[in-house]
CSV table of C-alpha atoms in Angstrom, one decimal:
chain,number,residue,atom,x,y,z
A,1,UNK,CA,7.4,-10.2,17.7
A,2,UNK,CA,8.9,-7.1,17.1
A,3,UNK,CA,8.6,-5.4,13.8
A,4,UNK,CA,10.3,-2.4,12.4
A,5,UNK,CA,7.1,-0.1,11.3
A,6,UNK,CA,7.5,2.4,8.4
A,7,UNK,CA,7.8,5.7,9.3
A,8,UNK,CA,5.3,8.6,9.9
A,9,UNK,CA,4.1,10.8,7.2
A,10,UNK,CA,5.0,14.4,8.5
A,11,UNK,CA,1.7,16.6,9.4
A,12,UNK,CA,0.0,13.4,9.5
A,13,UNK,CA,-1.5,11.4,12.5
A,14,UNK,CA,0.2,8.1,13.2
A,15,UNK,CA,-1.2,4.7,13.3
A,16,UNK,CA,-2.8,4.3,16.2
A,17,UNK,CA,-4.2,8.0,15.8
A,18,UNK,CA,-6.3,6.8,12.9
A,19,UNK,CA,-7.6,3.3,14.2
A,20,UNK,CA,-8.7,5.3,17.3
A,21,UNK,CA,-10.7,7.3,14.9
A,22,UNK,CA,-12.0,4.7,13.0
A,23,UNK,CA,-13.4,2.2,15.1
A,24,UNK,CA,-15.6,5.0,16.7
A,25,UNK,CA,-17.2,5.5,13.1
A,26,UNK,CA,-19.2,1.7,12.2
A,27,UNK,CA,-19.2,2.6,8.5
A,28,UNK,CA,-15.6,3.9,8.3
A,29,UNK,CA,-14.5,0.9,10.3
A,30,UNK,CA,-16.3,-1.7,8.1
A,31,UNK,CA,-14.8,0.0,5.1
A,32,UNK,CA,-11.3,-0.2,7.0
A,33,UNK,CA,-12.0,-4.1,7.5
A,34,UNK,CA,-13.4,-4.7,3.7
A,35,UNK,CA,-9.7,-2.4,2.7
A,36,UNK,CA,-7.8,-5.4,4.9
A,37,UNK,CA,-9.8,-8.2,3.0
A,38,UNK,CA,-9.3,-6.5,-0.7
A,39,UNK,CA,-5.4,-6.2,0.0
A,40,UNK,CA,-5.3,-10.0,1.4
A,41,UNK,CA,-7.0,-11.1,-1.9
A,42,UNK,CA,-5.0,-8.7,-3.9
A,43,UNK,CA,-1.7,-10.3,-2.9
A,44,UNK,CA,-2.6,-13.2,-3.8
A,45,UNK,CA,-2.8,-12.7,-7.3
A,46,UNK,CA,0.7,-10.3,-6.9
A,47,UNK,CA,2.3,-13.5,-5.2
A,48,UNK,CA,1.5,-15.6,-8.0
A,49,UNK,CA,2.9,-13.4,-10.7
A,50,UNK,CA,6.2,-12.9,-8.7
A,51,UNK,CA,6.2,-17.3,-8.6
A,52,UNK,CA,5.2,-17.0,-12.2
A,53,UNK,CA,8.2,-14.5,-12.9
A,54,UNK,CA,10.5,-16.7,-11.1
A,55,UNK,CA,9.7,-19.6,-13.2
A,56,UNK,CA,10.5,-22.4,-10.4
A,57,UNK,CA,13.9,-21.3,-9.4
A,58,UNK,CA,15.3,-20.9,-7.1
A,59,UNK,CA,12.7,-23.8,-5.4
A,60,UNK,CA,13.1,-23.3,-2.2
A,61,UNK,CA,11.8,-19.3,-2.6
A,62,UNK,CA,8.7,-20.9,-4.8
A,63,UNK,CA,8.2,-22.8,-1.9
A,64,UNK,CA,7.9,-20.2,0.9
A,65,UNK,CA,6.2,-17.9,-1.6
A,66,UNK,CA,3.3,-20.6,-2.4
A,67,UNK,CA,2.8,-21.0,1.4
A,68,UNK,CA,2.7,-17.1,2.2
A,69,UNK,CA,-0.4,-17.3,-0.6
A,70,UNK,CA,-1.7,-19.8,1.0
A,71,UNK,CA,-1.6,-17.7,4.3
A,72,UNK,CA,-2.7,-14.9,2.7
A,73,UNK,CA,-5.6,-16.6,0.9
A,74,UNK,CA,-6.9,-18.0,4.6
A,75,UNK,CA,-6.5,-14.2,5.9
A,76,UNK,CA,-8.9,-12.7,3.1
A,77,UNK,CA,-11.1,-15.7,4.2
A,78,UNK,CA,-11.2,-14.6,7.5
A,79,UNK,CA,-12.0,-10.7,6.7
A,80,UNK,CA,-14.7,-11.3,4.3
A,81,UNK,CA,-16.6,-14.6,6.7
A,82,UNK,CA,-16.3,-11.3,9.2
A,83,UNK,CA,-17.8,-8.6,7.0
A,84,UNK,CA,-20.6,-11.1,5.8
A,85,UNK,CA,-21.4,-12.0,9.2
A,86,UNK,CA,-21.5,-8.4,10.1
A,87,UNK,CA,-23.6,-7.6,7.1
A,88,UNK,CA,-21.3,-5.4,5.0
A,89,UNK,CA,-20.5,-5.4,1.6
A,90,UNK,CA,-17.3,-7.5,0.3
A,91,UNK,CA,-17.0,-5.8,-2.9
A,92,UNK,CA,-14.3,-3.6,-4.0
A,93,UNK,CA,-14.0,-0.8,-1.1
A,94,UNK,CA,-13.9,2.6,-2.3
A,95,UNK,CA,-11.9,5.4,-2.7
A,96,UNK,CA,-8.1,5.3,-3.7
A,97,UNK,CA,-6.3,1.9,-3.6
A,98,UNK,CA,-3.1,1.8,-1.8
A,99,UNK,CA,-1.9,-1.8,-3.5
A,100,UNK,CA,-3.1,0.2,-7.0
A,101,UNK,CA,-1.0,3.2,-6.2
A,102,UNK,CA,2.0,0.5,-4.5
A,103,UNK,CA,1.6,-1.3,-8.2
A,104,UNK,CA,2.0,1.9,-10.2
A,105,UNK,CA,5.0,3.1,-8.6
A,106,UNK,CA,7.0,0.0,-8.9
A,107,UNK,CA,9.6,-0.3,-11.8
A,108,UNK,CA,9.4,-4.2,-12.4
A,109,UNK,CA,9.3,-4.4,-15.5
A,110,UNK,CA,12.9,-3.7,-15.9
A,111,UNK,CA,13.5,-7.0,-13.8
A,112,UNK,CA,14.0,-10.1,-16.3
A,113,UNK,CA,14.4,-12.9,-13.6
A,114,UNK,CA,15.8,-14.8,-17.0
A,115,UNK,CA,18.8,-12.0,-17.8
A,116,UNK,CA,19.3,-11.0,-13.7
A,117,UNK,CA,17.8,-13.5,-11.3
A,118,UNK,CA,19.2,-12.3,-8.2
A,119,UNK,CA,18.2,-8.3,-8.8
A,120,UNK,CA,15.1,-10.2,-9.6
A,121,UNK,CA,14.7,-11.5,-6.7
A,122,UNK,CA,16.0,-8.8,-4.5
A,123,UNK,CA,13.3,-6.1,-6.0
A,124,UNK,CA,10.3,-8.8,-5.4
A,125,UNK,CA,11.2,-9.8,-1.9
A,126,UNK,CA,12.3,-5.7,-0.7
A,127,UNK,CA,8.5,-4.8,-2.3
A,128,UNK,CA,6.5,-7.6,-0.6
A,129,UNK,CA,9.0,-6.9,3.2
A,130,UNK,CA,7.7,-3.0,2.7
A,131,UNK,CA,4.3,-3.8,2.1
A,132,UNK,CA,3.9,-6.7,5.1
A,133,UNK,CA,5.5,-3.9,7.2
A,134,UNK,CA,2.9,-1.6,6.6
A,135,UNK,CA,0.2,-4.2,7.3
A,136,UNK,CA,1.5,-4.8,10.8
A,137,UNK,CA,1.8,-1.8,11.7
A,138,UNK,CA,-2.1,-1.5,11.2
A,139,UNK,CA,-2.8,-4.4,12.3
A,140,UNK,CA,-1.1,-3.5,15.6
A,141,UNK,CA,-2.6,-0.4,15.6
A,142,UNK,CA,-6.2,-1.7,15.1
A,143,UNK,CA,-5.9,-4.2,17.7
A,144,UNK,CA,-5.1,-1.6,20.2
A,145,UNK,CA,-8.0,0.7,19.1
A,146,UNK,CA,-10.2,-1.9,20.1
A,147,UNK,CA,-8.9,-2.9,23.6
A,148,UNK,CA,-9.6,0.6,24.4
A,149,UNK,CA,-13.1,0.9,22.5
A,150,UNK,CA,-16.4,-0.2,24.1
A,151,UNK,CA,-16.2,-4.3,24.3
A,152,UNK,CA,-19.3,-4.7,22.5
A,153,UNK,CA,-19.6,-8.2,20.3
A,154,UNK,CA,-18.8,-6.8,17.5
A,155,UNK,CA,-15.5,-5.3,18.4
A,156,UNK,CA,-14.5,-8.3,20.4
A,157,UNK,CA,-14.9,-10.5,17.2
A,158,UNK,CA,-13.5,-7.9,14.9
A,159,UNK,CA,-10.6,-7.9,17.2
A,160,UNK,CA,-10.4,-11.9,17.0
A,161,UNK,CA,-10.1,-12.1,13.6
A,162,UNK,CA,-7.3,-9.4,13.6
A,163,UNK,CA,-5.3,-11.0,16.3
A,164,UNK,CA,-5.5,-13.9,14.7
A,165,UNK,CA,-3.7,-12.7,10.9
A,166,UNK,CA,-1.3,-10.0,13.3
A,167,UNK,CA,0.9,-13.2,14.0
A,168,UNK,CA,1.7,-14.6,11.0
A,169,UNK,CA,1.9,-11.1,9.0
A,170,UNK,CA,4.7,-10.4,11.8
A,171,UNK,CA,6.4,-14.0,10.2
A,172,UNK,CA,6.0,-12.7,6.9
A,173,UNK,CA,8.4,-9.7,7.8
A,174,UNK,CA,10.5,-11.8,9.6
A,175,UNK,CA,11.3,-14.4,6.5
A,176,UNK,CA,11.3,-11.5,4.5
A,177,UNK,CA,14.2,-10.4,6.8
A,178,UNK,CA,16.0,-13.8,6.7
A,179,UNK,CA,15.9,-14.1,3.1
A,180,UNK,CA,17.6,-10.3,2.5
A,181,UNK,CA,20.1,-10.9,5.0
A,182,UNK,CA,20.8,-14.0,3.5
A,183,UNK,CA,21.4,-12.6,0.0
A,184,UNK,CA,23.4,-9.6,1.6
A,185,UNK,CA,25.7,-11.9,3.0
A,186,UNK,CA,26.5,-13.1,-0.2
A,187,UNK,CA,28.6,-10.4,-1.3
A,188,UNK,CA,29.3,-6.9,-0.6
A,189,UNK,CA,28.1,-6.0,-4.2
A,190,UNK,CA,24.6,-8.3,-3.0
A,191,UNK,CA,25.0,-6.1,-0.1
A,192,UNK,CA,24.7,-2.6,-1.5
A,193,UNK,CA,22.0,-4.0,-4.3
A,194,UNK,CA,20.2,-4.9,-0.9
A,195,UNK,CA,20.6,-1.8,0.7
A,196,UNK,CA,20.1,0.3,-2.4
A,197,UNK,CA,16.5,-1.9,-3.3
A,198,UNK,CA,15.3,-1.0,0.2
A,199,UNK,CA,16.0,2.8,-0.3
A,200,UNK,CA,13.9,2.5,-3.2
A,201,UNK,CA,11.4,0.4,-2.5
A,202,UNK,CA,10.7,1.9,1.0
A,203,UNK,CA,10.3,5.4,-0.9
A,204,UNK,CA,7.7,3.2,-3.3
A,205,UNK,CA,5.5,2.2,-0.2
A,206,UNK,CA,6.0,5.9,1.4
A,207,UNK,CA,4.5,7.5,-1.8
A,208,UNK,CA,1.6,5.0,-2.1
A,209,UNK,CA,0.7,5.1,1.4
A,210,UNK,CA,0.2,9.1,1.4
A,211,UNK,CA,-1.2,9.3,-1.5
A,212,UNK,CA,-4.6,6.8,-0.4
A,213,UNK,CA,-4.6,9.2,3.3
A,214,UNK,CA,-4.2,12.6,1.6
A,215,UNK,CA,-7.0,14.2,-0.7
A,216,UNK,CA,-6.9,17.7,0.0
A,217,UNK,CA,-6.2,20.6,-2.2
A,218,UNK,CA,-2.7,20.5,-3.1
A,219,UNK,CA,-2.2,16.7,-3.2
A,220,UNK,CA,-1.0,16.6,-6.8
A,221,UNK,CA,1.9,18.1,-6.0
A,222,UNK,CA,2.8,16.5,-3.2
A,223,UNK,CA,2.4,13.4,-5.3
A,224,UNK,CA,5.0,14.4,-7.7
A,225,UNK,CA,7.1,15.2,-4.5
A,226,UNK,CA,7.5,11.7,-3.3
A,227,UNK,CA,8.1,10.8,-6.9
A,228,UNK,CA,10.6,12.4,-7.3
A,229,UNK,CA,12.3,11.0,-4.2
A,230,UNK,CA,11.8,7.3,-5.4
A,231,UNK,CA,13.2,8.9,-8.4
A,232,UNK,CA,16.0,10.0,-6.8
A,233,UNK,CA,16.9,6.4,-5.2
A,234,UNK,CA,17.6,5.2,-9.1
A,235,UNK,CA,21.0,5.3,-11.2
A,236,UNK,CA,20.4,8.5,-13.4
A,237,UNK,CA,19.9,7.1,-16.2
A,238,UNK,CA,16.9,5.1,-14.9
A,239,UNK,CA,15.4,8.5,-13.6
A,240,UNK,CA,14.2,10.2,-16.4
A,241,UNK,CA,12.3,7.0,-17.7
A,242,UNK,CA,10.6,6.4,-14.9
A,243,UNK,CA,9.4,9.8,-14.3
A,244,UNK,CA,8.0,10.5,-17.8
A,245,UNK,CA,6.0,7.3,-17.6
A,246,UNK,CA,4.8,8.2,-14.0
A,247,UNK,CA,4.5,12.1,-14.6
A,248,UNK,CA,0.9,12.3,-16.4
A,249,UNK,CA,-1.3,10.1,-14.0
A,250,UNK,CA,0.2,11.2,-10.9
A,251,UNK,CA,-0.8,14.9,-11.7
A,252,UNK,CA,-4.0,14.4,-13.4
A,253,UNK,CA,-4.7,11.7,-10.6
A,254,UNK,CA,-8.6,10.8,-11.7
A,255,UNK,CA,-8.5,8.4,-8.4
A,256,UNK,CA,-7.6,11.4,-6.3
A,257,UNK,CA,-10.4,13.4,-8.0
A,258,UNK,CA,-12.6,10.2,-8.1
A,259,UNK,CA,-12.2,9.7,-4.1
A,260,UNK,CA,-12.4,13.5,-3.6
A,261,UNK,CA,-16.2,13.1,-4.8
A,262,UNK,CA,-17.1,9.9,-3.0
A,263,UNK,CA,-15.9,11.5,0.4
A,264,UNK,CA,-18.3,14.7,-0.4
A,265,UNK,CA,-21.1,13.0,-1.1
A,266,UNK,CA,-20.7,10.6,1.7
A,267,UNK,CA,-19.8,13.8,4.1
A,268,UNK,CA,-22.7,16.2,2.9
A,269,UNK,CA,-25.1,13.0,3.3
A,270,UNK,CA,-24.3,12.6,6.7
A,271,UNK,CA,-24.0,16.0,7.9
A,272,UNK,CA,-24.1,18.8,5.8
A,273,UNK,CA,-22.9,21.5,8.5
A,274,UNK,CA,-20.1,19.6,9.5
A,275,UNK,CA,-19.5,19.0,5.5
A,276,UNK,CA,-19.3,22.7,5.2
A,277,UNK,CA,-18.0,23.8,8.9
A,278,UNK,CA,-15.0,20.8,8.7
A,279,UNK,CA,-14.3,19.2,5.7
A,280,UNK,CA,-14.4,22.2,3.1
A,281,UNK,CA,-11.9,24.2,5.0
A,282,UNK,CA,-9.7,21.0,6.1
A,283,UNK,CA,-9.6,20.6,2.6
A,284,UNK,CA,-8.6,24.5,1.5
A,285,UNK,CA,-6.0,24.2,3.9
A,286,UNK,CA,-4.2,21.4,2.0
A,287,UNK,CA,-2.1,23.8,0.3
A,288,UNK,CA,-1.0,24.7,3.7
A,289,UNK,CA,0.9,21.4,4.3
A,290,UNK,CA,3.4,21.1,1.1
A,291,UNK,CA,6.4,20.5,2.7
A,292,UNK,CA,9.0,22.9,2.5
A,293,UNK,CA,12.0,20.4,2.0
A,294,UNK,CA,15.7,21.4,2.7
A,295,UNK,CA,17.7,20.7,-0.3
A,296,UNK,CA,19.3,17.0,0.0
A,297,UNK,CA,22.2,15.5,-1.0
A,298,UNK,CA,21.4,13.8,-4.2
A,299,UNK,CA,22.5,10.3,-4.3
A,300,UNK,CA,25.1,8.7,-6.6
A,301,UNK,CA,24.4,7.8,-9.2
């Protein structure tokens, strides 16, 4: 089952790092789960539209996509019989939405599956692979925070119910796989559109993925960083579009400043020395951690 996982946000802890955290903490972890059951749900409603888009060709893709939703569907089931078994609440989860951020960054609105069905279908397939990568590699991650944390019966069912969606989330990257590779071998133009789709698209998941793990001072900027880098995976004239629309809520952020508040209020409740020993300095150091970036080679256009 092997998967290839996105890659490591620099300065940042990895994976596993963060799942060892956050099963330690019940209230973190339960929040972790209820993030889980929010994206399941969520890509249901994203599958559909992408069916919807598609309009019933080509078949056999409406096909697969109508049984990943009904996978995806049975996984959200799962998560929220969990979290009302445990107790929790199975509302929406606070703080910053990755799939939000993930939907914000995306460009398909300049995909008309009627004018360009296969770019169409390149772009929609690429963003779902990138996502389902990203899941598994949590999914992994969590599974192996909880073989090593205490085996009480509420891990060992937490971690039940994740080993049981790991599996066919690891399928879902693999016929996301297939279907590229299929559509890559058409051609060498299919090829580089492929290739060119992942570059983006990868950058897409990179910058929505930091931006839900990074609230400290300075994270505006490191925002308009990474989008400028998905930026720079586009033909020029696609760039300055794309940025202008983009621009204004990635530096104003009012999720960023939104989460910043819920995360104080839920620190300084629980501990107000460690609120003002840890977290106010962590967060004063964030300016510390803009990346210093060597100048790249800019792609062409």
């Amino acid at each position: 089952m092997t998967v290839a996982y996105p890659r490591k946000p620099r300065n940042a802890m990895g994976a596993r790092e963060i799942l060892a955290n956050v099963v330690r903490d019940r209230e973190i972890h339960l929040i972790t789960l209820n993030r889980y059951r929010y994206s399941e749900q969520r890509s249901c409603k994203d599958l559909t539209d992408v069916i919807e888009r598609l309009d019933g060709e080509p078949a056999e893709l409406v096909r697969d996509l109508s049984r990943h939703i009904s996978d995806e569907a049975r996984h959200a089931m799962w998560l929220t019989d969990l979290l009302v078994d445990l107790g929790h609440n199975v509302g929406t989860p606070p703080g910053m939405s990755y799939i939000d951020e993930f939907d914000r960054l995306l460009d398909k609105d300049i995909y008309d599956p009627k004018r360009n069905l296969d770019d169409s279908i390149i772009a929609g397939l690429v963003a779902i692979n990138v996502t389902e990568k990203r899941g598994c590699e949590f999914f992994s991650a969590h599974i192996h925070a909880l073989k090593q944390a205490p085996q009480t019966a509420e891990n060992i069912k937490i971690r039940e119910t994740i080993e049981k969606i790991f599996p066919e989330e690891a399928g879902h990257v693999r016929w996301g796989n297939r279907w590229l590779a299929q559509i890559a071998d058409k051609s060498p133009e299919h090829r580089q559109k492929v290739e060119q789709a992942k570059r983006k698209y990868v950058a897409i998941e990179q910058a929505a993925f930091e931006s839900g793990m990074d609230i400290m001072l300075g994270a505006e900027l490191r925002r308009v960083t990474r989008l400028v880098d998905i930026a720079n995976t586009m033909p020029m004239w696609e760039r300055p579009q794309y940025l202008m629309e983009r621009l204004p809520a990635t530096l104003l952020a009012p999720d960023l400043q939104m989460t910043r508040v819920d995360v104080a209020q839920r620190a300084w409740n629980r501990n107000p020395q460690a609120f003002m020993e840890k977290l106010v300095p962590m967060f004063l150091n964030g300016l510390n951690t803009i990346e210093k970036k060597p100048a790249a080679t800019k792609p062409k256009a």
